[in-house]
Short mmCIF file of C-alpha atoms in Angstrom, two decimals:
data_model
loop_
_atom_site.label_atom_id
_atom_site.label_comp_id
_atom_site.label_asym_id
_atom_site.label_seq_id
_atom_site.Cartn_x
_atom_site.Cartn_y
_atom_site.Cartn_z
CA MET A 138 36.17 48.22 15.62
CA PRO A 139 36.14 50.95 18.24
CA ASP A 140 33.35 51.13 20.77
CA GLU A 141 30.65 53.25 19.13
CA SER A 142 29.90 54.91 22.45
CA THR A 143 33.24 56.68 22.47
CA VAL A 144 34.84 59.26 20.26
CA ALA A 145 38.62 59.45 19.86
CA MET A 146 39.68 62.60 18.08
CA THR A 147 42.69 63.16 15.81
CA SER A 148 44.40 66.11 14.22
CA PRO A 149 43.02 67.48 10.91
CA ASP A 150 45.91 65.90 8.99
CA ALA A 151 45.25 62.36 10.20
CA SER A 152 45.87 59.69 7.57
CA GLU A 153 43.12 58.28 5.41
CA THR A 154 43.11 55.13 7.55
CA GLY A 155 41.68 57.15 10.42
CA ARG A 156 44.57 56.21 12.72
CA PRO A 157 45.52 58.91 15.24
CA SER A 158 48.42 61.14 14.28
CA GLU A 159 50.49 63.57 16.28
CA VAL A 160 48.54 66.70 17.12
CA THR A 161 50.30 69.82 15.94
CA PRO A 162 50.90 71.88 19.08
CA ARG A 163 49.08 75.19 19.19
CA PRO A 164 48.49 77.38 22.19
CA TYR A 165 45.14 76.94 23.85
CA SER A 166 43.74 80.38 24.56
CA VAL A 167 42.91 81.08 28.19
CA ALA A 168 41.11 83.84 30.07
CA GLU A 169 42.18 84.24 33.69
CA PHE A 170 39.32 85.54 35.83
CA PHE A 171 40.13 86.72 39.38
CA ALA A 172 43.68 86.70 38.05
CA GLY A 173 45.39 88.23 41.06
CA ILE A 174 49.12 88.26 40.38
CA GLY A 175 48.92 85.60 37.66
CA LEU A 176 50.10 82.37 39.28
CA ALA A 177 47.48 80.32 37.44
CA ARG A 178 48.95 81.74 34.25
CA LYS A 179 52.46 80.79 35.32
CA GLY A 180 51.34 77.23 35.99
CA LEU A 181 49.45 76.80 32.73
CA GLU A 182 52.13 78.36 30.56
CA ALA A 183 54.81 76.21 32.23
CA ALA A 184 52.98 72.96 31.41
CA ASP A 185 54.93 70.36 29.44
CA LYS A 186 53.62 68.69 26.27
CA VAL A 187 50.73 71.14 26.04
CA SER A 188 50.75 74.83 25.22
CA PHE A 189 48.51 77.35 26.96
CA GLN A 190 48.47 81.09 26.36
CA VAL A 191 46.65 83.45 28.68
CA VAL A 192 45.25 86.11 26.37
CA TRP A 193 43.09 88.07 28.82
CA ALA A 194 43.07 88.61 32.58
CA ASN A 195 40.77 90.38 35.02
CA ASP A 196 40.76 91.45 38.65
CA LEU A 197 39.64 94.49 40.63
CA ASP A 198 42.64 94.83 42.96
CA GLU A 199 44.96 97.61 41.82
CA GLY A 200 47.89 96.29 43.86
CA LYS A 201 47.62 92.85 42.32
CA ALA A 202 47.26 94.32 38.86
CA LYS A 203 50.43 96.33 39.39
CA THR A 204 52.27 93.24 40.61
CA TYR A 205 51.00 91.17 37.66
CA ARG A 206 52.07 93.79 35.14
CA GLY A 207 55.46 94.10 36.80
CA HIS A 208 56.11 90.41 36.19
CA PHE A 209 54.45 89.99 32.79
CA GLU A 210 55.84 93.28 31.55
CA SER A 211 55.61 92.42 27.84
CA ASP A 212 51.79 92.25 27.94
CA ALA A 213 49.78 94.83 26.07
CA PRO A 214 48.08 97.39 28.37
CA GLU A 215 44.66 95.94 27.55
CA HIS A 216 45.66 92.39 28.57
CA TYR A 217 44.81 92.90 32.25
CA ILE A 218 41.35 94.39 32.73
CA LEU A 219 41.10 96.17 36.06
CA ALA A 220 37.38 95.93 36.77
CA ASP A 221 34.80 94.39 39.09
CA ILE A 222 33.50 91.06 37.77
CA ARG A 223 29.99 92.40 38.41
CA ASP A 224 30.57 95.08 35.80
CA VAL A 225 32.24 92.66 33.40
CA ALA A 226 29.20 90.38 33.60
CA LYS A 227 26.90 93.25 32.67
CA ASP A 228 28.76 94.08 29.46
CA ILE A 229 31.31 91.55 28.23
CA ASP A 230 31.87 93.51 25.01
CA ARG A 231 32.85 96.66 26.86
CA PHE A 232 35.57 94.71 28.67
CA SER A 233 36.67 92.77 25.57
CA VAL A 234 36.04 89.29 26.98
CA PRO A 235 37.38 86.96 24.26
CA ARG A 236 34.90 84.81 22.38
CA ASP A 237 37.32 82.20 21.04
CA LEU A 238 38.56 80.79 24.32
CA ASP A 239 39.52 77.19 24.94
CA LEU A 240 39.68 77.54 28.72
CA ALA A 241 38.38 79.93 31.35
CA TRP A 242 40.19 79.80 34.69
CA ALA A 243 38.51 81.29 37.75
CA SER A 244 40.00 81.37 41.24
CA PHE A 245 37.08 83.22 42.77
CA PRO A 246 37.40 84.64 46.32
CA CYS A 247 37.42 82.08 49.12
CA THR A 248 36.75 84.45 52.03
CA ASP A 249 33.17 83.32 52.60
CA LEU A 250 33.98 79.63 52.12
CA SER A 251 37.08 79.20 54.28
CA LEU A 252 37.29 78.46 58.00
CA ALA A 253 39.19 81.72 58.40
CA GLY A 254 36.26 83.65 56.97
CA GLY A 255 32.65 83.95 58.03
CA ARG A 256 31.43 80.82 56.17
CA GLU A 257 28.61 82.79 54.60
CA GLY A 258 28.95 80.69 51.46
CA LEU A 259 28.07 81.71 47.92
CA LYS A 260 25.76 84.41 49.31
CA GLY A 261 28.66 86.12 51.06
CA LYS A 262 30.02 89.47 49.95
CA HIS A 263 33.11 88.00 48.29
CA SER A 264 32.27 84.47 47.15
CA VAL A 265 29.02 85.63 45.55
CA THR A 266 31.26 86.59 42.63
CA PHE A 267 30.91 83.00 41.42
CA TRP A 268 27.48 83.96 40.11
CA HIS A 269 28.84 86.93 38.20
CA PHE A 270 31.46 84.68 36.61
CA ALA A 271 28.67 82.29 35.62
CA ASP A 272 26.83 85.26 34.10
CA VAL A 273 29.88 85.95 31.94
CA LEU A 274 29.80 82.37 30.66
CA ASP A 275 26.08 82.70 30.05
CA SER A 276 26.60 85.93 28.09
CA LEU A 277 29.13 84.20 25.85
CA GLY A 278 26.36 81.92 24.62
CA GLY A 279 27.56 79.55 21.93
CA ASN A 280 31.02 81.05 22.24
CA ARG A 281 31.54 79.92 25.80
CA PRO A 282 34.79 77.95 26.30
CA PRO A 283 34.61 74.15 26.11
CA VAL A 284 36.48 73.83 29.42
CA VAL A 285 36.23 75.86 32.62
CA ALA A 286 38.41 75.42 35.71
CA LEU A 287 37.40 76.84 39.09
CA GLU A 288 39.65 76.85 42.14
CA ASN A 289 38.81 77.48 45.78
CA VAL A 290 39.39 76.18 49.30
CA ASN A 291 38.30 72.68 50.31
CA GLY A 292 35.68 74.31 52.52
CA PHE A 293 33.67 74.97 49.37
CA ALA A 294 32.68 71.30 49.38
CA THR A 295 31.15 71.50 52.86
CA SER A 296 29.87 75.08 52.89
CA HIS A 297 26.27 75.12 54.13
CA GLY A 298 26.30 71.37 54.52
CA GLY A 299 27.44 70.81 50.94
CA LYS A 300 24.60 72.82 49.45
CA ASP A 301 26.79 75.58 47.99
CA ILE A 302 28.89 73.34 45.79
CA LYS A 303 25.82 71.49 44.52
CA VAL A 304 24.17 74.78 43.60
CA ALA A 305 27.35 75.80 41.74
CA VAL A 306 27.55 72.49 39.87
CA ARG A 307 23.87 72.71 38.97
CA LYS A 308 24.44 76.18 37.53
CA LEU A 309 27.32 74.89 35.42
CA ASN A 310 25.12 72.00 34.30
CA LYS A 311 22.52 74.48 33.08
CA LEU A 312 25.24 76.10 30.99
CA GLY A 313 25.91 72.75 29.32
CA TYR A 314 28.89 71.60 31.37
CA CYS A 315 29.61 68.23 32.96
CA VAL A 316 31.58 68.81 36.16
CA ASP A 317 34.41 66.93 37.85
CA VAL A 318 35.54 67.79 41.38
CA LEU A 319 38.91 66.99 42.90
CA THR A 320 41.24 68.18 45.63
CA LEU A 321 44.96 68.74 45.21
CA ASP A 322 47.40 69.88 47.90
CA ALA A 323 50.29 72.17 47.00
CA ARG A 324 52.29 70.06 49.46
CA ARG A 325 52.64 67.46 46.72
CA PHE A 326 54.94 69.90 44.93
CA VAL A 327 56.24 72.46 47.45
CA PRO A 328 56.76 72.34 51.25
CA GLN A 329 53.52 74.16 52.04
CA SER A 330 50.27 72.68 53.30
CA ARG A 331 47.72 74.18 50.91
CA PRO A 332 44.86 71.84 49.94
CA ARG A 333 42.59 73.29 47.29
CA LEU A 334 39.41 72.25 45.50
CA PHE A 335 39.19 72.25 41.71
CA LEU A 336 36.02 72.04 39.63
CA ILE A 337 36.71 71.05 36.03
CA ALA A 338 33.65 71.82 33.94
CA SER A 339 33.59 70.53 30.39
CA LEU A 340 31.28 70.38 27.42
CA TYR A 341 32.82 66.95 26.85
CA GLU A 342 32.14 63.83 28.89
CA VAL A 343 35.06 61.44 29.19
CA ALA A 344 34.56 57.74 28.58
CA ASP A 345 37.26 56.43 30.91
CA LYS A 346 35.91 56.98 34.39
CA ASP A 347 37.57 56.39 37.75
CA ASP A 348 35.13 54.13 39.58
CA ARG A 349 37.22 54.00 42.75
CA ARG A 350 36.23 55.76 45.94
CA ASN A 351 38.27 57.55 48.59
CA THR A 352 41.26 58.27 46.36
CA GLU A 353 43.92 60.94 46.82
CA LEU A 354 42.19 63.22 44.33
CA ARG A 355 38.61 62.42 45.33
CA PRO A 356 38.31 61.49 49.01
CA ASN A 357 35.01 60.31 50.42
CA TRP A 358 33.93 63.79 51.45
CA LEU A 359 33.47 64.60 47.76
CA ASN A 360 31.04 61.71 47.24
CA PRO A 361 27.92 63.74 48.15
CA VAL A 362 28.39 66.05 45.17
CA LEU A 363 29.94 63.57 42.72
CA ASP A 364 27.34 60.88 43.40
CA ASP A 365 24.29 63.14 43.43
CA PRO A 366 22.02 61.72 40.69
CA SER A 367 20.42 65.11 40.11
CA LEU A 368 23.75 66.54 38.95
CA ARG A 369 25.74 65.89 35.80
CA THR A 370 29.19 65.02 37.12
CA GLN A 371 32.08 62.80 36.14
CA ARG A 372 35.24 61.28 37.60
CA ALA A 373 37.87 61.33 34.87
CA LEU A 374 40.55 58.66 35.17
CA LEU A 375 43.73 60.56 36.02
CA PRO A 376 47.25 59.55 37.05
CA SER A 377 48.06 59.62 40.75
CA PRO A 378 49.55 62.91 41.92
CA PRO A 379 53.00 63.01 43.57
CA GLU A 380 53.25 61.93 47.20
CA LEU A 381 52.88 64.55 49.92
CA LEU A 382 56.20 66.11 50.91
CA THR A 383 57.35 65.63 54.50
CA CYS A 384 60.14 68.21 54.51
CA GLY A 385 61.73 70.94 52.42
CA TRP A 386 60.81 74.24 54.06
CA SER A 387 64.26 74.71 55.64
CA SER A 388 65.91 74.49 52.23
CA LEU A 389 63.87 77.48 51.03
CA VAL A 390 64.60 79.80 53.96
CA ASP A 391 66.34 83.01 52.88
CA ALA A 392 69.86 83.69 54.09
CA ASP A 393 70.25 86.31 56.81
CA THR A 394 71.78 88.67 54.26
CA ALA A 395 68.83 88.43 51.86
CA PRO A 396 66.51 91.43 51.36
CA GLY A 397 63.66 91.56 53.85
CA VAL A 398 65.25 89.28 56.47
CA GLU A 399 64.78 91.19 59.73
CA TRP A 400 64.96 89.17 62.94
CA TRP A 401 62.96 90.65 65.78
CA ASP A 402 64.65 92.43 68.66
CA GLU A 403 64.93 90.92 72.14
CA ALA A 404 61.78 92.56 73.53
CA ARG A 405 59.56 91.41 70.68
CA THR A 406 61.03 87.91 70.78
CA LYS A 407 60.34 87.64 74.52
CA LYS A 408 56.74 88.66 73.91
CA PHE A 409 56.50 85.90 71.28
CA GLN A 410 57.83 83.37 73.79
CA SER A 411 55.40 84.56 76.44
CA GLU A 412 52.53 83.70 74.11
CA LEU A 413 53.65 80.09 73.68
CA SER A 414 51.65 77.42 75.51
CA GLU A 415 53.37 74.70 77.53
CA VAL A 416 52.90 72.34 74.60
CA GLN A 417 54.58 74.82 72.26
CA ARG A 418 57.49 75.40 74.65
CA ALA A 419 58.04 71.66 74.92
CA ARG A 420 58.06 71.50 71.13
CA VAL A 421 60.76 74.17 70.94
CA GLU A 422 62.82 72.29 73.53
CA ALA A 423 62.52 69.01 71.62
CA LEU A 424 63.50 70.64 68.31
CA SER A 425 66.59 72.19 69.87
CA GLU A 426 67.97 68.86 71.05
CA THR A 427 69.62 67.99 67.71
CA GLY A 428 72.18 70.78 68.11
CA ARG A 429 71.80 72.16 64.60
CA ALA A 430 69.57 75.03 63.55
CA LYS A 431 66.02 74.20 62.60
CA TYR A 432 63.52 76.48 60.89
CA ARG A 433 59.81 76.27 61.54
CA THR A 434 56.80 78.43 60.72
CA ALA A 435 54.33 79.90 63.20
CA TYR A 436 50.89 81.52 63.23
CA ARG A 437 49.38 83.81 65.81
CA ARG A 438 45.98 82.52 66.95
CA THR A 439 43.43 83.50 69.54
CA ARG A 440 42.85 80.79 72.14
CA ASP A 441 40.29 81.30 74.91
CA GLY A 442 40.24 84.99 74.09
CA LYS A 443 44.01 85.34 74.41
CA PRO A 444 46.69 85.68 71.67
CA ALA A 445 48.80 82.56 71.24
CA TRP A 446 51.57 81.57 68.84
CA GLU A 447 51.60 78.04 67.43
CA ILE A 448 54.73 76.56 65.87
CA ARG A 449 54.52 73.74 63.35
CA ALA A 450 56.40 70.61 64.39
CA ASP A 451 57.36 69.54 60.86
CA ASP A 452 59.57 70.99 58.11
CA ILE A 453 56.50 72.10 56.15
CA ALA A 454 55.16 75.65 56.04
CA GLY A 455 51.60 76.35 57.02
CA CYS A 456 49.09 77.56 54.46
CA LEU A 457 50.04 81.03 53.27
CA ARG A 458 47.30 83.56 53.88
CA THR A 459 46.66 87.27 53.87
CA ALA A 460 45.47 89.48 56.71
CA ARG A 461 41.91 89.28 55.40
CA GLY A 462 39.13 87.18 56.88
CA GLY A 463 40.70 86.79 60.32
CA SER A 464 43.92 85.17 59.05
CA SER A 465 47.40 86.22 60.06
CA LYS A 466 50.80 86.51 58.46
CA GLN A 467 53.25 83.68 58.88
CA ALA A 468 56.40 83.96 60.99
CA VAL A 469 59.72 82.13 60.72
CA VAL A 470 61.27 80.63 63.86
CA ARG A 471 64.92 79.56 64.15
CA ILE A 472 65.62 77.04 66.90
CA GLU A 473 69.16 76.02 67.81
CA LYS A 474 70.53 74.42 70.97
CA GLY A 475 72.50 76.79 73.12
CA LYS A 476 71.35 79.88 71.22
CA PRO A 477 68.46 82.29 71.79
CA LEU A 478 65.24 81.66 69.88
CA GLN A 479 64.93 83.91 66.82
CA VAL A 480 61.71 85.05 65.17
CA ARG A 481 60.88 87.20 62.13
CA TRP A 482 58.19 87.63 59.53
CA MET A 483 58.41 85.49 56.43
CA THR A 484 59.87 87.39 53.47
CA ALA A 485 58.17 88.03 50.15
CA SER A 486 60.82 85.84 48.50
CA GLU A 487 59.92 82.93 50.79
CA TYR A 488 56.23 83.41 50.04
CA ALA A 489 57.03 83.23 46.32
CA LYS A 490 59.13 80.07 46.64
CA LEU A 491 56.42 78.34 48.67
CA MET A 492 53.97 79.07 45.84
CA GLY A 493 56.28 77.57 43.22
CA ALA A 494 57.14 81.03 41.89
CA GLY A 495 60.72 81.53 43.01
CA ASP A 496 61.50 83.41 39.79
CA TYR A 497 58.67 85.92 40.22
CA VAL A 498 59.58 89.60 39.85
CA LEU A 499 58.70 90.92 43.30
CA PRO A 500 57.36 94.42 43.90
CA SER A 501 59.27 96.65 46.31
CA ASN A 502 56.35 96.70 48.73
CA ARG A 503 56.45 93.54 50.89
CA ASN A 504 52.79 93.72 51.90
CA GLN A 505 51.82 93.95 48.25
CA SER A 506 53.65 90.67 47.62
CA ILE A 507 52.13 88.95 50.64
CA MET A 508 48.60 89.94 49.65
CA GLY A 509 49.21 88.64 46.14
CA PHE A 510 50.78 85.31 47.05
CA GLY A 511 48.49 84.68 50.03
CA ASP A 512 45.43 84.82 47.76
CA ALA A 513 46.97 82.84 44.90
CA VAL A 514 47.05 79.25 43.65
CA CYS A 515 50.23 77.17 43.69
CA VAL A 516 51.99 77.27 40.30
CA ASP A 517 52.94 73.58 40.37
CA ALA A 518 49.41 72.41 41.18
CA VAL A 519 48.08 74.28 38.15
CA LYS A 520 50.91 72.91 36.01
CA TRP A 521 50.00 69.35 37.04
CA LEU A 522 46.35 69.90 36.20
CA GLY A 523 47.30 71.43 32.85
CA GLU A 524 49.48 68.49 31.92
CA ASN A 525 47.28 65.69 33.24
CA TYR A 526 43.72 66.93 32.84
CA LEU A 527 43.09 70.22 31.04
CA GLY A 528 45.54 69.61 28.20
CA PRO A 529 44.40 66.03 27.46
CA LEU A 530 40.77 67.15 27.67
CA LEU A 531 41.22 69.97 25.16
CA SER A 532 43.44 67.96 22.80
CA GLN A 533 40.93 65.09 22.87
CA GLN A 534 43.48 62.61 24.24
CA PHE A 535 40.71 61.39 26.53
CA ARG A 536 38.14 59.09 24.92
CA LEU A 537 34.84 60.92 24.87
CA VAL A 538 31.32 59.69 25.36
CA GLU A 539 29.06 60.31 22.39
CA ARG A 540 26.10 61.91 24.12
CA ARG A 541 22.98 61.74 21.98
CA GLN A 542 20.66 63.52 24.36
CA THR A 543 20.21 67.21 23.85
CA ILE A 544 21.93 69.72 26.09
CA PRO A 545 20.79 73.36 26.27
CA VAL A 546 23.79 75.40 25.23
CA ILE A 547 22.51 78.56 23.61
CA SER A 548 19.16 80.12 23.06
CA PRO A 549 17.57 80.20 19.59
CA GLN A 550 17.72 84.00 19.74
CA GLU A 551 21.50 83.79 19.61
CA LEU A 552 21.40 81.94 16.30
CA PRO A 553 20.68 83.33 12.82
CA THR A 554 17.41 82.22 11.29
CA ASN A 555 17.48 78.49 10.38
CA ALA A 556 21.11 78.31 11.51
CA VAL A 557 22.66 74.90 12.01
CA GLY A 558 26.31 74.52 12.93
CA SER A 559 28.60 73.04 15.53
CA PHE A 560 30.64 74.26 18.44
CA ALA A 561 33.21 72.35 20.50
CA GLY A 562 31.88 69.04 19.23
CA LEU A 563 28.25 69.96 19.85
CA LEU A 564 25.83 70.00 16.95
CA ILE A 565 23.66 73.11 17.19
CA GLU A 566 20.09 72.41 16.21
CA LYS A 567 17.61 74.95 14.84
CA ASP A 568 15.87 75.21 18.18
CA GLY A 569 19.08 76.26 19.90
CA THR A 570 19.75 72.96 21.68
CA ALA A 571 22.91 70.97 21.07
CA GLN A 572 24.06 67.40 20.79
CA PRO A 573 27.56 66.02 20.20
CA SER A 574 28.76 65.93 16.64
CA LEU A 575 31.38 63.44 15.47
CA LEU A 576 32.85 66.13 13.26
CA ASP A 577 33.38 69.58 14.67
CA LYS A 578 33.61 72.11 11.86
CA SER A 579 33.54 75.16 14.09
CA GLU A 580 35.91 77.97 13.34
CA SER A 581 37.46 80.37 15.79
CA ASN A 582 38.97 83.50 14.29
CA GLY A 583 39.49 81.65 11.05
CA ARG A 584 41.13 78.62 12.67
CA LYS A 585 39.35 75.49 11.48
CA ARG A 586 39.26 72.76 14.10
CA SER A 587 38.04 69.72 12.19
CA ARG A 588 38.29 66.42 13.97
CA LYS A 589 37.58 62.89 12.75
CA LEU A 590 36.71 59.59 14.30
CA ALA A 591 39.87 57.64 15.07
CA GLY A 592 39.81 54.08 13.90
CA ALA A 593 36.61 54.48 11.94
CA GLN A 594 38.16 52.66 9.01
CA GLN A 595 39.57 49.83 11.13
CA SER A 596 37.95 46.43 10.95
#
């Protein structure tokens, strides 16, 4: 017989024996908060063996909204809500926040959490928006989505000595969620160094845990939050991600005849060279020794109060950024023996390819593209998470722990008098608390999602 501490779910048409059957694919509905230009959507909707559909998106940046709508041109006008999350949190009905969501994705601003920003943390002007997103979840009450994914820079884990992420996890705990934390670098999929932190909050707790420490997905610096006994966290057992790429940027460089490719003139190039340190000049010399053209990326920094250009030694692009928070745009350097050094700004097309969005419909304004892609999440990283974590979690492919203790999910005021029901596998009691139910009879817009114990009839 199956372990009574776990729950394996099946589709509604499972056989009478209780054995698992193939789940009929249906799109999982997603709301994309802090949507930007929609790269999280591209990643989710590109996932294999699981179907996601982003039904609602929100951001306050008009340029990003225009870019998003230019790519997803078949969307209804009301799909992308151009509004401040602060206002959305105050009145979710006014902004038509869906109440039948399976997943809420939130790539909230990283400015106050990154090294390039002021490190003001969750109290900063930009990253404080996490709290407004949490208010939206709170306002949804018993209709809050069973799974929430948050994305930000790795610096979130160490902001204010690790206090910020613990406060965020504790808030999600109060909303009924168990939280997993992992890091995933875009460099595992595209030739760009872009490590990012992902918080996967779920009303479900998985039974198969990863008890290892210092793994690719959960290095030791995540232990302080994941091992904090005062927090409700989990380490879901996941497949290993692809290995980190060691090359590939050169293969993505646009041809000289491509739109936006504008090599700098001699005067500007000489100024670039004058701002190279001895170490950087030696690097250029070493790279030119092979005799064939090499492409590298470069950032302009400030060292000892003076501007300085730094060229990467490898065939990997640096982390794409915007001009906000003290960051700079990324330049392309062509190095070839016997020929003058050439420098130019990276094109919008190259930005798109480095984010896994080579097929994106680019706006005519280059800066508009750079702002959109520099603030975004890598398409392939989201796709991997959708296929290997979010999809299996929502489809109940993971074995789930049957939690008998009560979890505050909604207030009694949100329930009709003497109401008893279930939501996302949680049995709603009369007092407004919840505990897992082995049979979820909740309905969402008329769609019954009944699930049964797998193997319950097995001896």
